[in-house]
Amino acid sequence: MHRQMCWLSKSGGDGEKILYLQTEPNQPWRPYTTFGHFAVPDYQIPGGSKGWATYQKLLKAGWTLVPSARANEFGNSSYAESTIQNQ
């Protein structure tokens, strides 16, 4: 199964990066928060990375980390709308 993760900016620029996931090769990258069955609660650390706990879980489960530059090679059209909610 195609299971990839990548750290991408919420705005598509150089801003704060969060964890994005892709479960199928022809699907857009989506924020980890849209995958309730994979996501776990974020650590309550001031300034901590959004998605770090989920990243650790999925890495142990065999997911592949893709470099941001590779995920960006098709431009912003390969991203789904970000729906990050404050916890």
Short mmCIF file of C-alpha atoms in Angstrom, two decimals:
data_model
loop_
_atom_site.label_atom_id
_atom_site.label_comp_id
_atom_site.label_asym_id
_atom_site.label_seq_id
_atom_site.Cartn_x
_atom_site.Cartn_y
_atom_site.Cartn_z
CA MET A 1 0.00 0.00 0.00
CA HIS A 2 1.16 3.52 -0.83
CA ARG A 3 1.73 5.33 2.47
CA GLN A 4 3.86 8.46 2.43
CA MET A 5 4.43 11.39 4.80
CA CYS A 6 5.94 14.81 4.20
CA TRP A 7 6.50 18.03 6.14
CA LEU A 8 4.86 20.85 4.18
CA SER A 9 3.94 24.46 4.86
CA LYS A 10 0.27 25.10 5.62
CA SER A 11 0.33 28.02 3.19
CA GLY A 12 2.42 26.32 0.49
CA GLY A 13 5.31 28.74 1.15
CA ASP A 14 8.12 28.84 3.68
CA GLY A 15 5.88 29.08 6.74
CA GLU A 16 5.41 26.66 9.63
CA LYS A 17 5.43 23.07 8.40
CA ILE A 18 3.00 20.38 9.48
CA LEU A 19 2.73 16.70 8.64
CA TYR A 20 0.91 15.83 5.43
CA LEU A 21 -0.06 12.33 4.35
CA GLN A 22 -0.70 10.60 1.05
CA THR A 23 -2.32 7.14 0.92
CA GLU A 24 -2.66 6.78 -2.86
CA PRO A 25 -0.22 7.97 -5.57
CA ASN A 26 -2.86 9.97 -7.48
CA GLN A 27 -4.35 11.61 -4.39
CA PRO A 28 -3.35 15.06 -3.10
CA TRP A 29 -1.25 15.52 0.02
CA ARG A 30 -3.60 16.19 2.95
CA PRO A 31 -2.93 17.39 6.52
CA TYR A 32 -2.60 14.59 9.04
CA THR A 33 -5.64 15.95 10.90
CA THR A 34 -7.89 14.82 8.04
CA PHE A 35 -6.89 11.21 8.69
CA GLY A 36 -8.61 10.53 12.01
CA HIS A 37 -7.84 6.81 11.84
CA PHE A 38 -4.06 7.48 11.54
CA ALA A 39 -3.61 10.70 13.54
CA VAL A 40 -2.83 10.76 17.24
CA PRO A 41 -3.05 13.81 19.55
CA ASP A 42 -0.19 16.28 19.33
CA TYR A 43 2.25 16.61 22.20
CA GLN A 44 1.42 19.60 24.39
CA ILE A 45 4.82 21.27 23.92
CA PRO A 46 4.93 25.03 23.22
CA GLY A 47 6.28 25.55 19.70
CA GLY A 48 6.21 21.80 18.99
CA SER A 49 5.74 20.50 15.46
CA LYS A 50 2.15 19.81 14.46
CA GLY A 51 1.99 16.13 13.61
CA TRP A 52 5.19 14.99 15.36
CA ALA A 53 3.40 12.32 17.45
CA THR A 54 1.59 11.05 14.35
CA TYR A 55 4.88 11.03 12.41
CA GLN A 56 6.51 8.85 15.08
CA LYS A 57 3.58 6.41 15.07
CA LEU A 58 3.46 6.11 11.27
CA LEU A 59 7.22 5.81 10.89
CA LYS A 60 7.15 2.79 13.23
CA ALA A 61 4.27 1.38 11.15
CA GLY A 62 6.40 1.46 7.98
CA TRP A 63 5.31 4.69 6.32
CA THR A 64 7.84 6.43 4.05
CA LEU A 65 9.05 9.99 4.65
CA VAL A 66 9.27 11.94 1.39
CA PRO A 67 11.52 15.04 1.15
CA SER A 68 9.53 18.29 0.90
CA ALA A 69 11.21 19.15 -2.40
CA ARG A 70 9.96 15.92 -3.95
CA ALA A 71 6.40 16.49 -2.73
CA ASN A 72 6.56 20.03 -4.15
CA GLU A 73 7.70 18.97 -7.61
CA PHE A 74 4.14 19.05 -8.92
CA GLY A 75 3.34 22.44 -7.39
CA ASN A 76 0.59 23.46 -5.01
CA SER A 77 -2.08 21.74 -7.11
CA SER A 78 -1.11 18.47 -5.40
CA TYR A 79 -2.20 19.72 -1.96
CA ALA A 80 -5.62 19.49 -0.41
CA GLU A 81 -6.97 22.41 1.57
CA SER A 82 -5.54 22.57 5.08
CA THR A 83 -8.04 22.32 7.91
CA ILE A 84 -5.86 22.52 11.02
CA GLN A 85 -7.83 22.96 14.20
CA ASN A 86 -6.35 24.25 17.45
CA GLN A 87 -6.55 21.77 20.27
#
